Amino acid sequence: MTDIPAFEIIGRARQSRWLLTCDHATNRIPPEFGGTLGIPEADMARHIAYDVGAKGVTLELSKLLDSPAILSDFSRLVIDPNRGADDPTLVRKIYDGSVIPANRDAGPDEIARRIDAYYRPYHDAYEALAAAREDVVICAVHSFTPQLKGRPRRPWQIGILSAYDKRFTDPLIDELQNDPTLKAEAEALGERLVIGDNEPYDGSLRGDAVDTHALRHGRLNVLIELRSDLIETPEAQKKWAHLLAPILTRTLDRLSR
């Protein structure tokens, strides 16, 4: 354990069925690492260190949905809370072309120490929130970079990841694709609305946060990926939260009929 909590919980007493989560909320490097992992500030501002804009969207959505939210308080480069504890990318030594010097010599003992100090406290708190009510609906908020190095630009504004549990995600994708306000927002960007079904990532990752806290317990869930260039500012984060909240509510109402 460390003196600084590995997570923050917002709105613990809020009463709706929703639980908002943000696994990659911050690029904060704990003091024990000297505040840096040996990479440039420009890299710390990139998606390799955290999900750009996801925290602001999560906080606003949690207000709109009257939902508690749990957010990590350490960079994914320290240890990635959205990976299984045995995943080889749990502590990355290179990511999207950038070498992480402080992780180069991180062997099994160091990884186990980081699991105890950061990873496990986050997941223990996450599970306690998820288990607080039987009808919980987990909504994990992430963002994705518009373009990986050497790859084509990604066309999706929103990606919905679902692994094998489609109960919530199929009707949500339908609602998103047919929402006139979202279509108008895409047109204002000079784009057509594109919703990714398990894009830009495969929704199936054994041992990840949704698998651990939702799929294995049969809990309704969705993982939302927003393209990070759309949510870089606080104003944009609030705007997209206000776009998504009524669609999420409508989808849950549709399932409850």
mmCIF file of N, CA, C and O in Angstrom, residues 6-8 19-27 49-51 54-55 58 69-77 79-83 118-119 122-123 126 138-143 205 207-213 222-225:
data_model
loop_
_atom_site.group_PDB
_atom_site.id
_atom_site.type_symbol
_atom_site.label_atom_id
_atom_site.label_comp_id
_atom_site.label_asym_id
_atom_site.label_seq_id
_atom_site.Cartn_x
_atom_site.Cartn_y
_atom_site.Cartn_z
ATOM 1 N N ALA A 6 -5.057 4.830 -4.270
ATOM 2 C CA ALA A 6 -4.898 4.441 -5.674
ATOM 3 C C ALA A 6 -6.133 4.768 -6.506
ATOM 4 O O ALA A 6 -6.151 4.489 -7.702
ATOM 5 N N PHE A 7 -7.141 5.371 -5.887
ATOM 6 C CA PHE A 7 -8.397 5.633 -6.594
ATOM 7 C C PHE A 7 -9.135 6.753 -5.877
ATOM 8 O O PHE A 7 -8.793 7.124 -4.751
ATOM 9 N N GLU A 8 -10.137 7.283 -6.547
ATOM 10 C CA GLU A 8 -11.080 8.185 -5.896
ATOM 11 C C GLU A 8 -12.492 7.735 -6.235
ATOM 12 O O GLU A 8 -12.748 7.239 -7.335
ATOM 13 N N LEU A 19 -23.153 2.397 -12.228
ATOM 14 C CA LEU A 19 -21.836 2.587 -11.632
ATOM 15 C C LEU A 19 -20.906 2.999 -12.767
ATOM 16 O O LEU A 19 -20.695 2.249 -13.716
ATOM 17 N N LEU A 20 -20.384 4.218 -12.680
ATOM 18 C CA LEU A 20 -19.451 4.729 -13.675
ATOM 19 C C LEU A 20 -18.027 4.392 -13.251
ATOM 20 O O LEU A 20 -17.684 4.531 -12.062
ATOM 21 N N THR A 21 -17.205 3.964 -14.199
ATOM 22 C CA THR A 21 -15.814 3.661 -13.893
ATOM 23 C C THR A 21 -14.903 4.318 -14.924
ATOM 24 O O THR A 21 -15.288 4.501 -16.084
ATOM 25 N N CYS A 22 -13.714 4.665 -14.474
ATOM 26 C CA CYS A 22 -12.710 5.253 -15.367
ATOM 27 C C CYS A 22 -11.362 4.655 -14.981
ATOM 28 O O CYS A 22 -10.699 5.125 -14.051
ATOM 29 N N ASP A 23 -10.950 3.618 -15.696
ATOM 30 C CA ASP A 23 -9.725 2.886 -15.365
ATOM 31 C C ASP A 23 -8.465 3.695 -15.651
ATOM 32 O O ASP A 23 -7.435 3.480 -15.004
ATOM 33 N N HIS A 24 -8.538 4.581 -16.628
ATOM 34 C CA HIS A 24 -7.344 5.327 -17.071
ATOM 35 C C HIS A 24 -7.592 6.824 -16.922
ATOM 36 O O HIS A 24 -7.442 7.595 -17.863
ATOM 37 N N ALA A 25 -7.950 7.236 -15.720
ATOM 38 C CA ALA A 25 -8.430 8.600 -15.490
ATOM 39 C C ALA A 25 -7.320 9.652 -15.497
ATOM 40 O O ALA A 25 -7.588 10.813 -15.778
ATOM 41 N N THR A 26 -6.100 9.266 -15.166
ATOM 42 C CA THR A 26 -5.066 10.273 -14.912
ATOM 43 C C THR A 26 -3.699 9.801 -15.401
ATOM 44 O O THR A 26 -3.448 8.593 -15.500
ATOM 45 N N ASN A 27 -2.826 10.779 -15.657
ATOM 46 C CA ASN A 27 -1.431 10.465 -15.985
ATOM 47 C C ASN A 27 -0.511 10.696 -14.784
ATOM 48 O O ASN A 27 0.703 10.809 -14.942
ATOM 49 N N ALA A 49 -0.234 7.316 -21.549
ATOM 50 C CA ALA A 49 -0.184 7.525 -20.102
ATOM 51 C C ALA A 49 -1.551 7.505 -19.449
ATOM 52 O O ALA A 49 -1.667 7.184 -18.252
ATOM 53 N N TYR A 50 -2.590 7.865 -20.207
ATOM 54 C CA TYR A 50 -3.957 7.872 -19.652
ATOM 55 C C TYR A 50 -4.947 8.034 -20.798
ATOM 56 O O TYR A 50 -4.542 8.192 -21.955
ATOM 57 N N ASP A 51 -6.221 7.971 -20.494
ATOM 58 C CA ASP A 51 -7.265 8.172 -21.500
ATOM 59 C C ASP A 51 -7.669 9.640 -21.498
ATOM 60 O O ASP A 51 -8.410 10.100 -20.615
ATOM 61 N N ALA A 54 -11.279 11.272 -20.594
ATOM 62 C CA ALA A 54 -12.234 10.304 -20.040
ATOM 63 C C ALA A 54 -12.686 10.671 -18.631
ATOM 64 O O ALA A 54 -13.846 10.462 -18.261
ATOM 65 N N LYS A 55 -11.788 11.240 -17.826
ATOM 66 C CA LYS A 55 -12.159 11.594 -16.454
ATOM 67 C C LYS A 55 -13.266 12.638 -16.436
ATOM 68 O O LYS A 55 -14.258 12.492 -15.706
ATOM 69 N N THR A 58 -16.547 11.134 -17.387
ATOM 70 C CA THR A 58 -17.037 10.274 -16.305
ATOM 71 C C THR A 58 -17.664 11.090 -15.183
ATOM 72 O O THR A 58 -18.758 10.762 -14.686
ATOM 73 N N ALA A 69 -19.112 6.980 -9.003
ATOM 74 C CA ALA A 69 -18.059 6.744 -9.987
ATOM 75 C C ALA A 69 -16.770 6.420 -9.257
ATOM 76 O O ALA A 69 -16.466 7.004 -8.211
ATOM 77 N N ILE A 70 -16.011 5.481 -9.819
ATOM 78 C CA ILE A 70 -14.680 5.178 -9.298
ATOM 79 C C ILE A 70 -13.676 5.448 -10.399
ATOM 80 O O ILE A 70 -13.872 5.062 -11.559
ATOM 81 N N LEU A 71 -12.593 6.143 -10.036
ATOM 82 C CA LEU A 71 -11.574 6.545 -10.995
ATOM 83 C C LEU A 71 -10.196 6.174 -10.450
ATOM 84 O O LEU A 71 -9.911 6.383 -9.264
ATOM 85 N N SER A 72 -9.356 5.623 -11.292
ATOM 86 C CA SER A 72 -7.982 5.344 -10.885
ATOM 87 C C SER A 72 -7.266 6.657 -10.600
ATOM 88 O O SER A 72 -7.617 7.705 -11.133
ATOM 89 N N ASP A 73 -6.217 6.601 -9.775
ATOM 90 C CA ASP A 73 -5.434 7.807 -9.481
ATOM 91 C C ASP A 73 -3.944 7.542 -9.698
ATOM 92 O O ASP A 73 -3.099 7.996 -8.936
ATOM 93 N N PHE A 74 -3.638 6.788 -10.741
ATOM 94 C CA PHE A 74 -2.253 6.535 -11.142
ATOM 95 C C PHE A 74 -2.253 6.254 -12.641
ATOM 96 O O PHE A 74 -3.231 5.780 -13.201
ATOM 97 N N SER A 75 -1.146 6.578 -13.289
ATOM 98 C CA SER A 75 -1.048 6.371 -14.728
ATOM 99 C C SER A 75 -1.064 4.888 -15.081
ATOM 100 O O SER A 75 -0.528 4.045 -14.343
ATOM 101 N N ARG A 76 -1.647 4.587 -16.214
ATOM 102 C CA ARG A 76 -1.640 3.215 -16.722
ATOM 103 C C ARG A 76 -0.226 2.718 -16.979
ATOM 104 O O ARG A 76 -0.004 1.504 -17.107
ATOM 105 N N LEU A 77 0.757 3.630 -17.075
ATOM 106 C CA LEU A 77 2.140 3.221 -17.281
ATOM 107 C C LEU A 77 2.776 2.694 -15.998
ATOM 108 O O LEU A 77 3.775 1.978 -16.050
ATOM 109 N N ILE A 79 0.961 0.805 -13.741
ATOM 110 C CA ILE A 79 0.365 -0.527 -13.886
ATOM 111 C C ILE A 79 -1.031 -0.303 -14.456
ATOM 112 O O ILE A 79 -1.692 0.679 -14.104
ATOM 113 N N ASP A 80 -1.461 -1.166 -15.335
ATOM 114 C CA ASP A 80 -2.715 -0.933 -16.056
ATOM 115 C C ASP A 80 -3.873 -1.652 -15.357
ATOM 116 O O ASP A 80 -3.955 -2.880 -15.392
ATOM 117 N N PRO A 81 -4.792 -0.885 -14.732
ATOM 118 C CA PRO A 81 -5.896 -1.528 -14.023
ATOM 119 C C PRO A 81 -6.934 -2.153 -14.941
ATOM 120 O O PRO A 81 -7.827 -2.852 -14.463
ATOM 121 N N ASN A 82 -6.827 -1.920 -16.241
ATOM 122 C CA ASN A 82 -7.751 -2.565 -17.172
ATOM 123 C C ASN A 82 -7.110 -3.758 -17.865
ATOM 124 O O ASN A 82 -7.422 -4.074 -19.011
ATOM 125 N N ARG A 83 -6.223 -4.425 -17.178
ATOM 126 C CA ARG A 83 -5.622 -5.667 -17.659
ATOM 127 C C ARG A 83 -5.722 -6.714 -16.564
ATOM 128 O O ARG A 83 -5.761 -6.392 -15.380
ATOM 129 N N TYR A 118 -1.241 -0.579 -5.953
ATOM 130 C CA TYR A 118 -2.126 0.223 -6.803
ATOM 131 C C TYR A 118 -3.270 -0.584 -7.407
ATOM 132 O O TYR A 118 -4.439 -0.201 -7.289
ATOM 133 N N TYR A 119 -2.935 -1.678 -8.021
ATOM 134 C CA TYR A 119 -3.913 -2.446 -8.794
ATOM 135 C C TYR A 119 -4.989 -3.063 -7.901
ATOM 136 O O TYR A 119 -6.184 -2.881 -8.131
ATOM 137 N N TYR A 122 -7.513 -0.635 -6.074
ATOM 138 C CA TYR A 122 -8.506 -0.119 -7.023
ATOM 139 C C TYR A 122 -9.585 -1.164 -7.282
ATOM 140 O O TYR A 122 -10.786 -0.876 -7.212
ATOM 141 N N HIS A 123 -9.177 -2.384 -7.549
ATOM 142 C CA HIS A 123 -10.156 -3.414 -7.877
ATOM 143 C C HIS A 123 -10.991 -3.833 -6.671
ATOM 144 O O HIS A 123 -12.175 -4.166 -6.827
ATOM 145 N N TYR A 126 -13.581 -1.119 -6.443
ATOM 146 C CA TYR A 126 -14.486 -1.280 -7.591
ATOM 147 C C TYR A 126 -15.505 -2.377 -7.301
ATOM 148 O O TYR A 126 -16.723 -2.189 -7.454
ATOM 149 N N ILE A 138 -22.920 -1.434 -14.987
ATOM 150 C CA ILE A 138 -21.573 -0.871 -15.032
ATOM 151 C C ILE A 138 -21.342 -0.210 -16.381
ATOM 152 O O ILE A 138 -21.542 -0.813 -17.433
ATOM 153 N N CYS A 139 -20.918 1.046 -16.335
ATOM 154 C CA CYS A 139 -20.581 1.804 -17.541
ATOM 155 C C CYS A 139 -19.140 2.275 -17.407
ATOM 156 O O CYS A 139 -18.842 3.174 -16.621
ATOM 157 N N ALA A 140 -18.238 1.632 -18.157
ATOM 158 C CA ALA A 140 -16.818 1.972 -18.131
ATOM 159 C C ALA A 140 -16.534 2.989 -19.229
ATOM 160 O O ALA A 140 -16.898 2.774 -20.388
ATOM 161 N N VAL A 141 -15.888 4.083 -18.869
ATOM 162 C CA VAL A 141 -15.619 5.168 -19.814
ATOM 163 C C VAL A 141 -14.134 5.202 -20.156
ATOM 164 O O VAL A 141 -13.283 5.288 -19.259
ATOM 165 N N HIS A 142 -13.843 5.150 -21.438
ATOM 166 C CA HIS A 142 -12.471 5.205 -21.943
ATOM 167 C C HIS A 142 -12.428 6.183 -23.115
ATOM 168 O O HIS A 142 -13.463 6.640 -23.605
ATOM 169 N N SER A 143 -11.206 6.468 -23.563
ATOM 170 C CA SER A 143 -11.044 7.204 -24.816
ATOM 171 C C SER A 143 -9.956 6.526 -25.643
ATOM 172 O O SER A 143 -9.119 5.791 -25.112
ATOM 173 N N LEU A 205 -11.292 -9.325 -23.599
ATOM 174 C CA LEU A 205 -9.963 -9.331 -23.005
ATOM 175 C C LEU A 205 -10.071 -10.006 -21.645
ATOM 176 O O LEU A 205 -10.557 -9.416 -20.680
ATOM 177 N N GLY A 207 -9.822 -11.205 -18.092
ATOM 178 C CA GLY A 207 -9.244 -10.649 -16.885
ATOM 179 C C GLY A 207 -9.275 -9.145 -16.811
ATOM 180 O O GLY A 207 -8.820 -8.571 -15.809
ATOM 181 N N ASP A 208 -9.803 -8.458 -17.851
ATOM 182 C CA ASP A 208 -9.871 -7.004 -17.771
ATOM 183 C C ASP A 208 -10.935 -6.582 -16.764
ATOM 184 O O ASP A 208 -11.613 -7.408 -16.157
ATOM 185 N N ALA A 209 -11.086 -5.272 -16.568
ATOM 186 C CA ALA A 209 -11.950 -4.788 -15.493
ATOM 187 C C ALA A 209 -13.408 -5.180 -15.698
ATOM 188 O O ALA A 209 -14.092 -5.592 -14.750
ATOM 189 N N VAL A 210 -13.909 -5.063 -16.919
ATOM 190 C CA VAL A 210 -15.304 -5.427 -17.170
ATOM 191 C C VAL A 210 -15.502 -6.929 -17.028
ATOM 192 O O VAL A 210 -16.504 -7.391 -16.469
ATOM 193 N N ASP A 211 -14.551 -7.708 -17.516
ATOM 194 C CA ASP A 211 -14.639 -9.156 -17.355
ATOM 195 C C ASP A 211 -14.688 -9.523 -15.868
ATOM 196 O O ASP A 211 -15.522 -10.323 -15.430
ATOM 197 N N THR A 212 -13.806 -8.896 -15.090
ATOM 198 C CA THR A 212 -13.699 -9.226 -13.669
ATOM 199 C C THR A 212 -14.933 -8.820 -12.870
ATOM 200 O O THR A 212 -15.434 -9.593 -12.040
ATOM 201 N N HIS A 213 -15.447 -7.628 -13.121
ATOM 202 C CA HIS A 213 -16.495 -7.075 -12.255
ATOM 203 C C HIS A 213 -17.897 -7.149 -12.839
ATOM 204 O O HIS A 213 -18.866 -6.969 -12.100
ATOM 205 N N VAL A 222 -21.472 -1.959 -20.076
ATOM 206 C CA VAL A 222 -21.034 -1.429 -21.366
ATOM 207 C C VAL A 222 -19.698 -0.739 -21.146
ATOM 208 O O VAL A 222 -19.454 -0.148 -20.092
ATOM 209 N N LEU A 223 -18.830 -0.852 -22.136
ATOM 210 C CA LEU A 223 -17.594 -0.084 -22.153
ATOM 211 C C LEU A 223 -17.670 0.874 -23.332
ATOM 212 O O LEU A 223 -17.805 0.440 -24.476
ATOM 213 N N ILE A 224 -17.597 2.172 -23.030
ATOM 214 C CA ILE A 224 -17.703 3.211 -24.050
ATOM 215 C C ILE A 224 -16.325 3.797 -24.312
ATOM 216 O O ILE A 224 -15.614 4.185 -23.376
ATOM 217 N N GLU A 225 -15.942 3.827 -25.576
ATOM 218 C CA GLU A 225 -14.701 4.466 -26.012
ATOM 219 C C GLU A 225 -15.064 5.712 -26.820
ATOM 220 O O GLU A 225 -15.790 5.617 -27.812
#
